[in-house]
Tab-separated table of C-alpha atoms and ligand atoms in Angstrom:
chain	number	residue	atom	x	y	z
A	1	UNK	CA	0.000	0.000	0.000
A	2	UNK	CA	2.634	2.123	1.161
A	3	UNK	CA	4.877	1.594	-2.451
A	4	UNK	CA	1.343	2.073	-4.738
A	5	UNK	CA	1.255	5.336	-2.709
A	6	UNK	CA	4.766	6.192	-3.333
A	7	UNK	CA	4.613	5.159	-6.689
A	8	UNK	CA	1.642	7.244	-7.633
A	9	UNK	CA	2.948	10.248	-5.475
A	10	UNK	CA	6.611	9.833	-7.254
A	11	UNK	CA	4.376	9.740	-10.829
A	12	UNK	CA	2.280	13.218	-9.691
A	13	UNK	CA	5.319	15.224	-9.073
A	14	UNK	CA	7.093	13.354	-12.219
A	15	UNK	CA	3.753	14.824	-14.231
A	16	UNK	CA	4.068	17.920	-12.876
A	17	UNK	CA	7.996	18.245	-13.636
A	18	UNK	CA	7.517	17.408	-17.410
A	19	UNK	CA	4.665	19.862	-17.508
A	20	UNK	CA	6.454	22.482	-15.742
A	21	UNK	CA	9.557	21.474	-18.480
A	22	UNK	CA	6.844	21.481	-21.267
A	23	UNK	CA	5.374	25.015	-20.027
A	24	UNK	CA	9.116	26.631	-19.538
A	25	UNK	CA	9.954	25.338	-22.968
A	26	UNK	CA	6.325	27.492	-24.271
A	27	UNK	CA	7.595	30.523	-22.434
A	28	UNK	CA	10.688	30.347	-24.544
A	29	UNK	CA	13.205	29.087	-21.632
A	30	UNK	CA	16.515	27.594	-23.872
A	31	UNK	CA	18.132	24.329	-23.602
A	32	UNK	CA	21.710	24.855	-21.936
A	33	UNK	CA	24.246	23.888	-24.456
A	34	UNK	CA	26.966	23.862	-22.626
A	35	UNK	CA	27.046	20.768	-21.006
A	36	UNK	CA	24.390	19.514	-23.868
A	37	UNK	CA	25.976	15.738	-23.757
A	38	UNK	CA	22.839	15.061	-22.903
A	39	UNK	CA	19.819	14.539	-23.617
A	40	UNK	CA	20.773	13.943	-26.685
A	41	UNK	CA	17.923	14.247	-29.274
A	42	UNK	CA	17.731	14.152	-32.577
A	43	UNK	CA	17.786	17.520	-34.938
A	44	UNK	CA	14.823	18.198	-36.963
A	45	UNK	CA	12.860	15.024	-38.156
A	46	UNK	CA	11.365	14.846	-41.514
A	47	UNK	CA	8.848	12.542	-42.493
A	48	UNK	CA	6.425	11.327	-45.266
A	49	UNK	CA	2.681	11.508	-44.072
A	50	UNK	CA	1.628	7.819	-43.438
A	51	UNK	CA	4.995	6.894	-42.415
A	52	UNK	CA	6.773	6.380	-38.936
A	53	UNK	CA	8.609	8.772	-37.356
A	54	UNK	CA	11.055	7.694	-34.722
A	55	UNK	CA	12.371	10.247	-32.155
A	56	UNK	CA	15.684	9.361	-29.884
A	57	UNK	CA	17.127	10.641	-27.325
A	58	UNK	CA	20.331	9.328	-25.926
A	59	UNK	CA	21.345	8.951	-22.123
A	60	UNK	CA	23.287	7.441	-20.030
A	61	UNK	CA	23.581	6.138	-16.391
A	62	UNK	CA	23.413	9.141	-14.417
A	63	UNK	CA	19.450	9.558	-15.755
A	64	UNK	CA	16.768	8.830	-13.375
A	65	UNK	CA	13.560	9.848	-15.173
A	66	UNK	CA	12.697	10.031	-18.692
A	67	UNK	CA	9.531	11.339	-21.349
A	68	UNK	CA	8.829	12.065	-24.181
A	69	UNK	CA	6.096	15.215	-24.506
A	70	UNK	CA	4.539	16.553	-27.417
A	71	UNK	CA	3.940	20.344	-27.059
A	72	UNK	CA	2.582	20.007	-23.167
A	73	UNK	CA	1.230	16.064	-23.613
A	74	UNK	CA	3.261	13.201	-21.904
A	75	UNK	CA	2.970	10.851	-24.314
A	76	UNK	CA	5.766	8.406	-22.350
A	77	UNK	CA	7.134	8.244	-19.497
A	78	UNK	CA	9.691	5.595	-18.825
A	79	UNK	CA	7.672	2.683	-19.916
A	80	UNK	CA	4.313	3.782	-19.107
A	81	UNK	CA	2.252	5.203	-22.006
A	82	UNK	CA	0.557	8.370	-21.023
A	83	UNK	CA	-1.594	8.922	-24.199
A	84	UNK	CA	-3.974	6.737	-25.912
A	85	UNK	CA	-3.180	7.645	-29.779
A	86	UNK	CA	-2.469	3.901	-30.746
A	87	UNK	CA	0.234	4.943	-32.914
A	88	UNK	CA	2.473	5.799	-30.724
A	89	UNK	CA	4.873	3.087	-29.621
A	90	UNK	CA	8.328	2.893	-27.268
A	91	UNK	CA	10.611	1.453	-29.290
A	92	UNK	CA	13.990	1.896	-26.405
A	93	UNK	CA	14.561	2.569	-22.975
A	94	UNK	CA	17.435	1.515	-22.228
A	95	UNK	CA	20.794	2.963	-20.287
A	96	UNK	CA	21.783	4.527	-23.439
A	97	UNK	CA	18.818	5.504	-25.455
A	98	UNK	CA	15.038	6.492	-24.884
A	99	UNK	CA	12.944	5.847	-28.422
A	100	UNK	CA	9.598	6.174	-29.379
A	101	UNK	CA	8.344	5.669	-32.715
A	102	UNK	CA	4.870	7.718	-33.964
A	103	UNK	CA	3.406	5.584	-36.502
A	104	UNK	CA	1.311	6.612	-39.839
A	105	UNK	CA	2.054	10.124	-39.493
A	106	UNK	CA	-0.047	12.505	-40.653
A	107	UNK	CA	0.530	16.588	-40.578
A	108	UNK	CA	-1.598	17.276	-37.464
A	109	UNK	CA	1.794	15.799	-35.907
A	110	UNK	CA	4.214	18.299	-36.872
A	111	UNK	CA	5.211	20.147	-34.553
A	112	UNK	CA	7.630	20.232	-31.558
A	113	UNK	CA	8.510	17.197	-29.370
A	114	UNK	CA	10.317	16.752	-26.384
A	115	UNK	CA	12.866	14.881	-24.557
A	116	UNK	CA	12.482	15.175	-20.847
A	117	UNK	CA	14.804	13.947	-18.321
A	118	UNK	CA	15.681	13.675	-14.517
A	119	UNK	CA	19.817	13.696	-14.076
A	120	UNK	CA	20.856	14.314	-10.280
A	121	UNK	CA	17.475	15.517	-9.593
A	122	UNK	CA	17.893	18.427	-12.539
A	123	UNK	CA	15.614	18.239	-15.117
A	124	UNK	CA	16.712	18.835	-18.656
A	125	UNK	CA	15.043	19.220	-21.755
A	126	UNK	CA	15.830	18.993	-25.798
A	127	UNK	CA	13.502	19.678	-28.193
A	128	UNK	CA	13.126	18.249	-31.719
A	129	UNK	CA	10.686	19.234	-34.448
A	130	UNK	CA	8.613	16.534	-36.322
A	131	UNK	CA	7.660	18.115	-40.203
A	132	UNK	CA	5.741	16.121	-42.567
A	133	UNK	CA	5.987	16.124	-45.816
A	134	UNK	CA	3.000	15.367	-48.143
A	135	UNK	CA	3.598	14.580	-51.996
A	136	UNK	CA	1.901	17.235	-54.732
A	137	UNK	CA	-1.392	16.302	-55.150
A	138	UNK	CA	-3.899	18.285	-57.917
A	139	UNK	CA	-7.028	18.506	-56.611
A	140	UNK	CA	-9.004	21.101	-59.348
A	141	UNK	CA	-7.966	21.373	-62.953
A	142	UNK	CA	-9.946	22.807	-65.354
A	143	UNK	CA	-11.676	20.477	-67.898
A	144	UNK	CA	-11.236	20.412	-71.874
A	145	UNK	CA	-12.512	23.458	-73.249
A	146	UNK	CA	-13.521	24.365	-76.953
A	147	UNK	CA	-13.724	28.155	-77.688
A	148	UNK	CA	-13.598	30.173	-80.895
A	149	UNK	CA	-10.110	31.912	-82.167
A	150	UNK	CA	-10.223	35.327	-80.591
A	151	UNK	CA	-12.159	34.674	-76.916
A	152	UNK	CA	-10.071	34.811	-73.291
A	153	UNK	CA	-9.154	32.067	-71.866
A	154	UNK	CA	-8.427	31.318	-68.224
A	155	UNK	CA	-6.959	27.906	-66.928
A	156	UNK	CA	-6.853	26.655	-63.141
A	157	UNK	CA	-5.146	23.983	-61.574
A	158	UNK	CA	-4.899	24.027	-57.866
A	159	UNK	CA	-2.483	21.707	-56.144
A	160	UNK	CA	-2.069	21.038	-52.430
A	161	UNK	CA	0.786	19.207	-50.640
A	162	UNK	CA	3.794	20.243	-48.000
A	163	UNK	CA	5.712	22.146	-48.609
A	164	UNK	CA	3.770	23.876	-50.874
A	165	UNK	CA	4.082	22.802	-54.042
A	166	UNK	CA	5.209	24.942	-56.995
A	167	UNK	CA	2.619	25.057	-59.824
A	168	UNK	CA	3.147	25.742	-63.669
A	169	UNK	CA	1.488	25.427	-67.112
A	170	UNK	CA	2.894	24.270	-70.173
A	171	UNK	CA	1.664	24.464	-73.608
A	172	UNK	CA	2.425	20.678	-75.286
A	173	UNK	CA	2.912	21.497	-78.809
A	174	UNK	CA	5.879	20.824	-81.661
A	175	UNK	CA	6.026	24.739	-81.760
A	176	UNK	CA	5.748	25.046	-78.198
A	177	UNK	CA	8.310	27.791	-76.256
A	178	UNK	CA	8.073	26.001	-73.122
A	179	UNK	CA	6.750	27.182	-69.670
A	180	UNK	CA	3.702	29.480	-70.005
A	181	UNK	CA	3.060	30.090	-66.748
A	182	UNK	CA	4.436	29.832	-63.368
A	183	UNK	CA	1.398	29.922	-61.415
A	184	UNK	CA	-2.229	28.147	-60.515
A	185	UNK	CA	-3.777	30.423	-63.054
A	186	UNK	CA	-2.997	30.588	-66.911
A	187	UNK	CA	-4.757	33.466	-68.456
A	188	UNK	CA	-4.611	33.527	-72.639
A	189	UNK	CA	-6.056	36.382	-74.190
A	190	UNK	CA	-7.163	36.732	-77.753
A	191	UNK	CA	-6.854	32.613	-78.109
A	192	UNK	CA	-4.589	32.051	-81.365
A	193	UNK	CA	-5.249	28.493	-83.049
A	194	UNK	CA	-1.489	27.849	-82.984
A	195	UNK	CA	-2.308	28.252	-78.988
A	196	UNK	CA	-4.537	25.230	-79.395
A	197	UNK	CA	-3.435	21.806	-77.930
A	198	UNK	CA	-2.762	20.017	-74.967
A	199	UNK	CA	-2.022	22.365	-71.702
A	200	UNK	CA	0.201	20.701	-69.090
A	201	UNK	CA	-0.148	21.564	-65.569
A	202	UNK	CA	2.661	20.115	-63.295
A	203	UNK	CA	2.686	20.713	-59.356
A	204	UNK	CA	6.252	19.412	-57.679
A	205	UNK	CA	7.442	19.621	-54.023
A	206	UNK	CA	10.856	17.469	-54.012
A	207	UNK	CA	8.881	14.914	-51.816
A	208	UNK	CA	7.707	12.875	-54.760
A	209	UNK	CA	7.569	13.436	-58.470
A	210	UNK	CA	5.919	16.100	-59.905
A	211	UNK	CA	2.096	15.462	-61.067
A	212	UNK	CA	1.112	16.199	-64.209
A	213	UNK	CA	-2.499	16.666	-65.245
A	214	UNK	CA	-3.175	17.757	-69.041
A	215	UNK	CA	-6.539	19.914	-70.518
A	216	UNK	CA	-7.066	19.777	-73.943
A	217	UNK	CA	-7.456	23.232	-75.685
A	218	UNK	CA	-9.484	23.327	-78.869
A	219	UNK	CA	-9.519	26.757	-80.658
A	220	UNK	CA	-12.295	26.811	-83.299
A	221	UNK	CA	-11.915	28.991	-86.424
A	222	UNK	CA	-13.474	29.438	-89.991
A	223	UNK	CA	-11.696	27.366	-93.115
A	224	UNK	CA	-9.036	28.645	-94.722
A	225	UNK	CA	-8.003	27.395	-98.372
A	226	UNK	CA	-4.082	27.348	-98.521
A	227	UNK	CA	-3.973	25.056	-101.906
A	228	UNK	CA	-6.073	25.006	-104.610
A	229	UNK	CA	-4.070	24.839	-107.693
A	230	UNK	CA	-4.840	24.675	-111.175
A	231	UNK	CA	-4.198	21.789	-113.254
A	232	UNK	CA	-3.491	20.661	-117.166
A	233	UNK	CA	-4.887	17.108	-118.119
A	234	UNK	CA	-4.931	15.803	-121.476
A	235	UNK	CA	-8.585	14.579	-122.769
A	236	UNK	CA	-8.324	10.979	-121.753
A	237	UNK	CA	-6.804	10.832	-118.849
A	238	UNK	CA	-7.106	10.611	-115.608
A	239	UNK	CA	-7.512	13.810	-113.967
A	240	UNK	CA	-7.262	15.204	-110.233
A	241	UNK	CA	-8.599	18.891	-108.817
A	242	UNK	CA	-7.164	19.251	-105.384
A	243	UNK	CA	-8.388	21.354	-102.228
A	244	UNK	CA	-6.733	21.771	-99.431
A	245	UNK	CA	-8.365	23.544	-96.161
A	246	UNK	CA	-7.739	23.864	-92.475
A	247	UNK	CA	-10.356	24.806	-90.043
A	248	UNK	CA	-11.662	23.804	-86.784
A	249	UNK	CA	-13.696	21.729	-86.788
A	250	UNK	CA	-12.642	19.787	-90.127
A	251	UNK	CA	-14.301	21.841	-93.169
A	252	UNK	CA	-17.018	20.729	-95.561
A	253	UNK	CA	-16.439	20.631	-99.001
A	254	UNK	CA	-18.650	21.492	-101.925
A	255	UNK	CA	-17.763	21.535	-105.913
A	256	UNK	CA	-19.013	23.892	-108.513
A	257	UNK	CA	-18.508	24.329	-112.134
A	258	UNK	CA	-19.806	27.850	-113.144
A	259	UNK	CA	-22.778	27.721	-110.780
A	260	UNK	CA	-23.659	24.122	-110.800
A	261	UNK	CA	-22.712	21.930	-107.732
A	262	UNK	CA	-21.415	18.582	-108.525
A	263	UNK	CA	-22.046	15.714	-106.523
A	264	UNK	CA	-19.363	13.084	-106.108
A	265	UNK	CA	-20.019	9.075	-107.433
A	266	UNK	CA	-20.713	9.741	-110.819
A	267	UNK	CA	-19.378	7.753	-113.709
A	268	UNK	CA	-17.313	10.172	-115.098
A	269	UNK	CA	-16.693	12.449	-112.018
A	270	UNK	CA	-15.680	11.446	-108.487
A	271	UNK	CA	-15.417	13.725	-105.074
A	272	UNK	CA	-13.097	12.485	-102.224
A	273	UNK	CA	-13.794	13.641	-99.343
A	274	UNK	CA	-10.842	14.101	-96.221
A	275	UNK	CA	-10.870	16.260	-92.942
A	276	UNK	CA	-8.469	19.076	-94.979
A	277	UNK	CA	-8.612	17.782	-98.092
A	278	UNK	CA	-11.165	17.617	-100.974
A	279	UNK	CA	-10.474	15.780	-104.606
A	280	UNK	CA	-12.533	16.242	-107.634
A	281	UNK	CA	-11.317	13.416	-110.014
A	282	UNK	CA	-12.505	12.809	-113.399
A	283	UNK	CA	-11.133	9.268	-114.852
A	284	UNK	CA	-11.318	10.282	-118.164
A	285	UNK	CA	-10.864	13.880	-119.090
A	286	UNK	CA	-13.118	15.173	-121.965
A	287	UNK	CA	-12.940	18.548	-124.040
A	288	UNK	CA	-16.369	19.975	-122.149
A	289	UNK	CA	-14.603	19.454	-118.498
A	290	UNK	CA	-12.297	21.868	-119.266
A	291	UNK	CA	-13.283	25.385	-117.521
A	292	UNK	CA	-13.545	26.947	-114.046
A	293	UNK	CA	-14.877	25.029	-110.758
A	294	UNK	CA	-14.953	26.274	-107.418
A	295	UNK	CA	-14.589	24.785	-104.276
A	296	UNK	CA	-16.112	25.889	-101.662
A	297	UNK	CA	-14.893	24.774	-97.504
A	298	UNK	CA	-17.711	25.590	-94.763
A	299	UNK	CA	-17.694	24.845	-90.822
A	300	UNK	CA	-20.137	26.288	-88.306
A	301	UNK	CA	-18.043	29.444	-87.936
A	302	UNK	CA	-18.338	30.649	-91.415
A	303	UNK	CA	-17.280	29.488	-95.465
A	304	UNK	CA	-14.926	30.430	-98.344
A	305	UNK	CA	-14.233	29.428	-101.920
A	306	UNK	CA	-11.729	29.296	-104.013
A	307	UNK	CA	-11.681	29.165	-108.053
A	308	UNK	CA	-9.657	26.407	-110.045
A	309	UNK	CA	-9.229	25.640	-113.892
A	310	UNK	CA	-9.046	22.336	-115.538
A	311	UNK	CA	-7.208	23.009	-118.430
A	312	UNK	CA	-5.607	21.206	-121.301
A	313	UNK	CA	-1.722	21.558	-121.167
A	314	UNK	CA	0.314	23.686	-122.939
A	315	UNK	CA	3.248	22.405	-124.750
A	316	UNK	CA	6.369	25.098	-123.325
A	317	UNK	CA	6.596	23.436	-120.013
A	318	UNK	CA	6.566	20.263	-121.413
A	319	UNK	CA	9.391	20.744	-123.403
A	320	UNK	CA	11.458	22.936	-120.830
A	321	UNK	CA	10.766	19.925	-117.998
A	322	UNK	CA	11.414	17.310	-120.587
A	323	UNK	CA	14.573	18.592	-121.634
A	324	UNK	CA	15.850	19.152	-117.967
A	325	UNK	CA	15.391	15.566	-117.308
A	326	UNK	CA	17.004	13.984	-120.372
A	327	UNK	CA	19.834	16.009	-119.541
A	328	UNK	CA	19.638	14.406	-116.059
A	329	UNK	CA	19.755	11.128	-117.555
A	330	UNK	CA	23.179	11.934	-119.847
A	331	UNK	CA	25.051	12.799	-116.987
A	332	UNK	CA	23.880	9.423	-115.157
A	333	UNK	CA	24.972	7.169	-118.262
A	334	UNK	CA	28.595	7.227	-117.028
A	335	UNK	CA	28.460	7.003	-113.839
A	336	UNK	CA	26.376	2.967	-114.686
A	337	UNK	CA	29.009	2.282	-116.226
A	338	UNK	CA	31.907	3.156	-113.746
A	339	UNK	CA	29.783	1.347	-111.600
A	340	UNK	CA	29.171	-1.676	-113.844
A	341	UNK	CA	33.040	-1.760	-114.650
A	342	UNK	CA	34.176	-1.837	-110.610
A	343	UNK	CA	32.098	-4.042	-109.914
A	344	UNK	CA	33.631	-6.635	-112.656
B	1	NAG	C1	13.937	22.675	-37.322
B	1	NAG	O1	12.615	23.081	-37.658
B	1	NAG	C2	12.281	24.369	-37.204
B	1	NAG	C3	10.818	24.605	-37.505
B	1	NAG	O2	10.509	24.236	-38.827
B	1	NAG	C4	13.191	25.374	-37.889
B	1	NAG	O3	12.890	26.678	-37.419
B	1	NAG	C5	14.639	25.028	-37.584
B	1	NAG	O4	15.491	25.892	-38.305
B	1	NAG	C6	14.952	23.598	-37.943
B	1	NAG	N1	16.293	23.263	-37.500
B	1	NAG	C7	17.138	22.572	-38.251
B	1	NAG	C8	18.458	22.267	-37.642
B	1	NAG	O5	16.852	22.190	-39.359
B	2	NAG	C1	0.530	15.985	-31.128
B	2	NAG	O1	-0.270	17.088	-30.784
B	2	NAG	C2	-1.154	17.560	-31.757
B	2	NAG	C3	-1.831	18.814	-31.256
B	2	NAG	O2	-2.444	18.598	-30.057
B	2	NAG	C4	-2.146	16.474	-32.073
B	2	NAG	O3	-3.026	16.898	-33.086
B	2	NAG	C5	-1.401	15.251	-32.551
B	2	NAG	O4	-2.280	14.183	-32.792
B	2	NAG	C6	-0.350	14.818	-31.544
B	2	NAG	N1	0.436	13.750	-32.118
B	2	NAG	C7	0.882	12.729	-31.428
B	2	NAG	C8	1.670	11.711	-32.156
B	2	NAG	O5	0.684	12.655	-30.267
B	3	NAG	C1	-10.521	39.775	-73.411
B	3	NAG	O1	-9.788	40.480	-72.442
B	3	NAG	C2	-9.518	41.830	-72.812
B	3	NAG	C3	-8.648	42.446	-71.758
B	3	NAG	O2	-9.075	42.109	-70.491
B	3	NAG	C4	-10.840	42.581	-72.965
B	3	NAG	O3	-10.579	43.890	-73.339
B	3	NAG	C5	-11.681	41.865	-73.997
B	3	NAG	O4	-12.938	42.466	-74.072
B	3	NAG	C6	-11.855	40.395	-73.656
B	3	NAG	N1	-12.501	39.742	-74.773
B	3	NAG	C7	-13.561	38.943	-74.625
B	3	NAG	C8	-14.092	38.298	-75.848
B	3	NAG	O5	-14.078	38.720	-73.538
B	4	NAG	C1	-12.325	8.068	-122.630
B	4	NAG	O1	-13.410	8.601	-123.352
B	4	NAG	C2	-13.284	8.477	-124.754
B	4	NAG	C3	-14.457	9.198	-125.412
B	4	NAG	O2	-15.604	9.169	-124.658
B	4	NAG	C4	-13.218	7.007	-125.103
B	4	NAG	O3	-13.044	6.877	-126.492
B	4	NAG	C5	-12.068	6.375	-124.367
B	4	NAG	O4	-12.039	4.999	-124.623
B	4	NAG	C6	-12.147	6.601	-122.895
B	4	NAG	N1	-10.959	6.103	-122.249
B	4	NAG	C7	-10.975	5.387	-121.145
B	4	NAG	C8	-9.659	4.983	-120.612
B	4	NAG	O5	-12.013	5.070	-120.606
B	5	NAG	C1	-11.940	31.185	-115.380
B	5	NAG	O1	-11.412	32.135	-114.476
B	5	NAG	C2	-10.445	32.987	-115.024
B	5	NAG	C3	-9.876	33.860	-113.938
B	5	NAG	O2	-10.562	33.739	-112.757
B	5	NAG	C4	-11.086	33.817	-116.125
B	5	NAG	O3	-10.127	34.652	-116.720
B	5	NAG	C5	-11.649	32.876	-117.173
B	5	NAG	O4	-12.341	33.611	-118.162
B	5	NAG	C6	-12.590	31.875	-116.553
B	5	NAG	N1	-12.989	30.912	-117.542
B	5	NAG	C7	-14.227	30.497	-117.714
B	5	NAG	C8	-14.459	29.462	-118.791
B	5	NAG	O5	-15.157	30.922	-117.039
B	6	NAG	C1	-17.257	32.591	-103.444
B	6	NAG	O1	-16.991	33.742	-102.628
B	6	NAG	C2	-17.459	34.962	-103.176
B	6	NAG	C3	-17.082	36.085	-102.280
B	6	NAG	O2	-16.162	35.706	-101.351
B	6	NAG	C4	-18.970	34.904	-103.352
B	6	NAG	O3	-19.407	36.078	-103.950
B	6	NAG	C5	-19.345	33.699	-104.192
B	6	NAG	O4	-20.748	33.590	-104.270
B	6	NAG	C6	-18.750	32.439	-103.649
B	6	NAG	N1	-19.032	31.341	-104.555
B	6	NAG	C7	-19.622	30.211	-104.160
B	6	NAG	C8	-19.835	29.210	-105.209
B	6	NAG	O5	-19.966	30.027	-102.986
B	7	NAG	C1	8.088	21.665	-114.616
B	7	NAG	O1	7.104	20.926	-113.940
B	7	NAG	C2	6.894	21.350	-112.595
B	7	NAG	C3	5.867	20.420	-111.945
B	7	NAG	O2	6.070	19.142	-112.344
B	7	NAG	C4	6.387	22.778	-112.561
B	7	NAG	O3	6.219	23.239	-111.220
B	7	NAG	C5	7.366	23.677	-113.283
B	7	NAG	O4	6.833	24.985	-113.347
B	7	NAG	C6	7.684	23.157	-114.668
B	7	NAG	N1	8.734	23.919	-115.264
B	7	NAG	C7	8.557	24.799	-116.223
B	7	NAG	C8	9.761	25.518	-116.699
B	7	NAG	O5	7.434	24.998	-116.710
């Protein structure tokens, strides 16, 4: 009776010396250095969030007492376990060392811990800070968007993680000139449709990798015909009238010859249709397809047209090309033969 009343008197005034220690530490009372051979604790710990942290202190025979407190909590004390978070564990207590281990960490457990112990009936304190470190995580991004050449743009991404994690924006493209933006926010104005493509948000910390999330920009605008070309075909042959037009979305294409549409699948006349691309072939060229046609490229933002001839071809080119290429083939001739002689 007399020891359990000892024992629990000896723990009071044990509590009250680590919270007195805990409370001087609060009011900003320092650790003598001097003669800091011990306690020994650690210097700043840094952990992951959802692993273990382990915090040591090291001491030695002249020690009589020993805690560990976070902020003003005894969460050990010797052997006994003062608080009832089940991850927190004594891994040591021995002459030399006093560990305890906090397991799954999470950030509400950064902070400051201490080391309290009894040498020669002086108490003595040393302090070591948990931090925890969580990886980048994005947790808003704005979704695809689809907006006409010309409008403002604004793109969010919003990333949370410890420390803080640096945020930028990237436009992915073959032309691309690298980092847009160094910030949660990328604001385009006056969208350009060599701004369309994939946006790359990235959001990096050093405690992982960097995540990446990408939104897909599409910048609508009306067609534009960049080759039409005219085009000499013999009467009997095969012949081909090509269109070529970007816009977004694809274009539509429409033939005309003078003011009369022409619709594709016909014996003599074929259209072949491609998202920038239209062909008008005939497979057998007669004297009345000769003349003007027009093709026209529509989307939903507007349409233009652009005039072509079919024409029969004139002989100077055909000489001036034909002439070129014989030449060509003179200065080949001895070269075969070097080549037929060394390898003989
Ligand atoms: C320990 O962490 C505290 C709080 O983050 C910081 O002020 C101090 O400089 C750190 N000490 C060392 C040695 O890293
Ligand atoms: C430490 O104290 C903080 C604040 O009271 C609390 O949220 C946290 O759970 C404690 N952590 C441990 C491991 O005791
Ligand atoms: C785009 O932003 C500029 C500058 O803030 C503004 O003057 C313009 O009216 C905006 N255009 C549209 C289509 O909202
Ligand atoms: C092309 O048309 C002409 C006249 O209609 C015909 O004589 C000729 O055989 C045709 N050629 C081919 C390859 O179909
Ligand atoms: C075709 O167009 C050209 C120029 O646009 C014009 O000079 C020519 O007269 C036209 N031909 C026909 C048959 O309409
Ligand atoms: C081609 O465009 C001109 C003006 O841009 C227009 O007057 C004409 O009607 C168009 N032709 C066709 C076949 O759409
Ligand atoms: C020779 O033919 C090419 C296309 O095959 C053409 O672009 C060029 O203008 C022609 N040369 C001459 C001198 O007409």
């Amino acid at each position: 009776m007399k020891t359990i009343q000892a024992k629990m008197h000896n723990s009071i005034s044990w509590a009250i010396f680590t919270g007195l220690a805990a409370l001087f530490l609060f009011q900003g009372v320092p650790v003598r250095s001097g003669d800091a051979t011990f306690p020994k604790a650690m210097d700043n710990v840094t952990v992951r969030q959802g692993e273990s942290a382990t915090l040591r202190c090291t001491v030695d025979n002249r020690v009589t007492r020993v805690a560990w407190l976070n902020r003003s909590t005894i969460l050990y004390a010797g052997n006994d376990k003062w608080c009832l978070d089940p991850r927190v564990v004594l891994l040591t207590n021995t002459k030399t060392q006093y560990s305890i281990e906090i397991q799954n960490v999470d950030v509400y457990d950064e902070g400051p811990y201490t080391c309290s112990v009894q040498t020669d009936n002086h108490p003595k304190t040393s302090r070591v800070h948990l931090i925890v470190q969580v990886s980048p995580k994005i947790i808003e991004i704005s979704s695809d968007i689809s907006i006409n050449e010309g409008s403002n743009i604004s793109l969010t991404c919003i990333a949370t993680g410890r420390p803080e994690p640096t945020v930028t924006w990237r436009h992915i493209s073959p032309t691309a000139v690298g980092f847009m933006s160094e910030d949660e926010y990328l604001e385009i104005q006056g969208i350009t449709r060599a701004q369309s493509g994939d946006y790359e948000c990235s959001a990096s910390n050093d405690v992982a990798a960097p995540v990446v999330r990408r939104v897909k920009v599409t910048v609508n605008y009306p067609p534009y015909i960049s080759e039409a070309k005219s085009t000499g075909v013999a009467v009997g042959q095969k012949g081909t009238l090509q269109c070529e037009a970007s816009a977004v979305p694809s274009a539509e294409f429409q033939w005309y010859k003078d003011d009369k549409r022409l619709v594709g699948g016909q014996k003599r006349v074929k259209v072949e249709n491609r998202p920038f691309l239209s062909k008008l072939i005939f497979f057998n060229v007669s004297e009345h397809d000769y003349g003007n046609y027009t093709c026209v490229a529509s989307n939903n933002l507007g349409h233009t047209n652009a005039s072509i001839t079919l024409f029969a071809p004139g002989a100077v080119s055909e000489v001036n090309n034909g002439t070129s290429r014989r030449a060509g083939c003179i200065w080949l001739l001895p070269l075969l033969i070097l080549h037929l002689l060394l390898k003989f």
